[in-house]
Amino acid sequence: MAQAAQALDANSQIQVEHDRKRRQFVIRLNGSHDRAVLLYEYVGKKTVDLQHTEVPDAYRGRGIAKHLAKPWILWWKRI
């Protein structure tokens, strides 16, 4: 847990991956198995429902979910 708590400092660059097959946006945290995810579902031809975001306890309160939401919103606006 100590390593996870230190994982994201002010100099960390957060990279978000879009996994279209699994319908999720993912941030791999500190190169570990920990990941933050945003899940979505298509509910119509041009309608998408954001299901939820999930951030591991050790990383909560650091604004990670907003790093998932921003690229999701940009992607959603293009569909």
PDB file of C-alpha atoms in Angstrom:
ATOM      1  CA  MET A   1       0.000   0.000   0.000  1.00  0.00           C
ATOM      2  CA  ALA A   2       2.819   2.455   0.730  1.00  0.00           C
ATOM      3  CA  GLN A   3       4.029   2.170  -2.843  1.00  0.00           C
ATOM      4  CA  ALA A   4       0.536   2.775  -4.169  1.00  0.00           C
ATOM      5  CA  ALA A   5       0.089   5.836  -2.008  1.00  0.00           C
ATOM      6  CA  GLN A   6       3.209   7.371  -3.550  1.00  0.00           C
ATOM      7  CA  ALA A   7       2.381   6.324  -7.092  1.00  0.00           C
ATOM      8  CA  LEU A   8       1.062   9.599  -8.423  1.00  0.00           C
ATOM      9  CA  ASP A   9       3.019  12.698  -7.608  1.00  0.00           C
ATOM     10  CA  ALA A  10       2.912  16.106  -9.255  1.00  0.00           C
ATOM     11  CA  ASN A  11       5.346  14.959 -11.962  1.00  0.00           C
ATOM     12  CA  SER A  12       3.424  11.822 -12.934  1.00  0.00           C
ATOM     13  CA  GLN A  13       1.981  11.692 -16.413  1.00  0.00           C
ATOM     14  CA  ILE A  14      -1.334   9.931 -16.561  1.00  0.00           C
ATOM     15  CA  GLN A  15      -1.993   7.908 -19.702  1.00  0.00           C
ATOM     16  CA  VAL A  16      -5.519   6.800 -20.473  1.00  0.00           C
ATOM     17  CA  GLU A  17      -6.138   3.808 -22.739  1.00  0.00           C
ATOM     18  CA  HIS A  18      -9.443   3.275 -24.542  1.00  0.00           C
ATOM     19  CA  ASP A  19     -10.345  -0.408 -24.796  1.00  0.00           C
ATOM     20  CA  ARG A  20     -13.237  -0.345 -27.273  1.00  0.00           C
ATOM     21  CA  LYS A  21     -13.755  -4.094 -27.150  1.00  0.00           C
ATOM     22  CA  ARG A  22     -14.325  -4.042 -23.384  1.00  0.00           C
ATOM     23  CA  ARG A  23     -15.996  -0.611 -23.537  1.00  0.00           C
ATOM     24  CA  GLN A  24     -13.752   0.976 -20.961  1.00  0.00           C
ATOM     25  CA  PHE A  25     -11.169   3.663 -20.407  1.00  0.00           C
ATOM     26  CA  VAL A  26      -8.236   2.530 -18.258  1.00  0.00           C
ATOM     27  CA  ILE A  27      -5.376   4.114 -16.333  1.00  0.00           C
ATOM     28  CA  ARG A  28      -2.646   1.710 -15.239  1.00  0.00           C
ATOM     29  CA  LEU A  29      -1.405   3.054 -11.950  1.00  0.00           C
ATOM     30  CA  ASN A  30       2.342   3.193 -11.374  1.00  0.00           C
ATOM     31  CA  GLY A  31       3.011   0.290 -13.721  1.00  0.00           C
ATOM     32  CA  SER A  32       1.370  -2.054 -11.238  1.00  0.00           C
ATOM     33  CA  HIS A  33      -1.608  -4.341 -11.509  1.00  0.00           C
ATOM     34  CA  ASP A  34      -3.718  -1.553 -10.004  1.00  0.00           C
ATOM     35  CA  ARG A  35      -5.909   0.208 -12.507  1.00  0.00           C
ATOM     36  CA  ALA A  36      -8.607   2.821 -12.557  1.00  0.00           C
ATOM     37  CA  VAL A  37     -11.442   2.228 -15.000  1.00  0.00           C
ATOM     38  CA  LEU A  38     -14.445   3.965 -16.503  1.00  0.00           C
ATOM     39  CA  LEU A  39     -17.016   1.570 -17.946  1.00  0.00           C
ATOM     40  CA  TYR A  40     -19.662   2.466 -20.508  1.00  0.00           C
ATOM     41  CA  GLU A  41     -22.391   0.745 -22.531  1.00  0.00           C
ATOM     42  CA  TYR A  42     -24.072   1.525 -25.819  1.00  0.00           C
ATOM     43  CA  VAL A  43     -27.816   1.825 -25.239  1.00  0.00           C
ATOM     44  CA  GLY A  44     -28.677   3.026 -28.744  1.00  0.00           C
ATOM     45  CA  LYS A  45     -27.043   3.790 -32.062  1.00  0.00           C
ATOM     46  CA  LYS A  46     -25.695   7.128 -30.823  1.00  0.00           C
ATOM     47  CA  THR A  47     -26.521   6.819 -27.138  1.00  0.00           C
ATOM     48  CA  VAL A  48     -23.885   5.817 -24.616  1.00  0.00           C
ATOM     49  CA  ASP A  49     -24.386   5.309 -20.890  1.00  0.00           C
ATOM     50  CA  LEU A  50     -21.447   5.911 -18.568  1.00  0.00           C
ATOM     51  CA  GLN A  51     -21.825   3.004 -16.133  1.00  0.00           C
ATOM     52  CA  HIS A  52     -19.318   3.932 -13.431  1.00  0.00           C
ATOM     53  CA  THR A  53     -15.747   4.766 -12.556  1.00  0.00           C
ATOM     54  CA  GLU A  54     -13.631   2.711 -10.204  1.00  0.00           C
ATOM     55  CA  VAL A  55     -10.405   3.825  -8.545  1.00  0.00           C
ATOM     56  CA  PRO A  56      -8.500   1.611  -6.070  1.00  0.00           C
ATOM     57  CA  ASP A  57      -8.755   2.785  -2.449  1.00  0.00           C
ATOM     58  CA  ALA A  58      -5.066   3.701  -2.230  1.00  0.00           C
ATOM     59  CA  TYR A  59      -5.474   6.175  -5.104  1.00  0.00           C
ATOM     60  CA  ARG A  60      -8.786   7.805  -4.190  1.00  0.00           C
ATOM     61  CA  GLY A  61      -9.031  11.527  -3.600  1.00  0.00           C
ATOM     62  CA  ARG A  62      -6.351  12.375  -6.183  1.00  0.00           C
ATOM     63  CA  GLY A  63      -8.578  13.343  -9.099  1.00  0.00           C
ATOM     64  CA  ILE A  64      -7.888  10.175 -11.079  1.00  0.00           C
ATOM     65  CA  ALA A  65     -11.530   9.691 -12.075  1.00  0.00           C
ATOM     66  CA  LYS A  66     -11.533  13.090 -13.790  1.00  0.00           C
ATOM     67  CA  HIS A  67      -8.594  11.892 -15.906  1.00  0.00           C
ATOM     68  CA  LEU A  68     -10.845   9.041 -17.048  1.00  0.00           C
ATOM     69  CA  ALA A  69     -13.889  11.241 -17.599  1.00  0.00           C
ATOM     70  CA  LYS A  70     -12.248  13.927 -19.748  1.00  0.00           C
ATOM     71  CA  PRO A  71     -11.169  11.632 -22.620  1.00  0.00           C
ATOM     72  CA  TRP A  72     -14.469   9.760 -22.361  1.00  0.00           C
ATOM     73  CA  ILE A  73     -16.399  13.019 -22.858  1.00  0.00           C
ATOM     74  CA  LEU A  74     -14.218  13.974 -25.845  1.00  0.00           C
ATOM     75  CA  TRP A  75     -14.754  10.528 -27.382  1.00  0.00           C
ATOM     76  CA  TRP A  76     -18.503  10.654 -26.661  1.00  0.00           C
ATOM     77  CA  LYS A  77     -18.848  14.014 -28.430  1.00  0.00           C
ATOM     78  CA  ARG A  78     -17.368  12.479 -31.610  1.00  0.00           C
ATOM     79  CA  ILE A  79     -19.708   9.486 -31.883  1.00  0.00           C
TER      80      ILE A  79
END
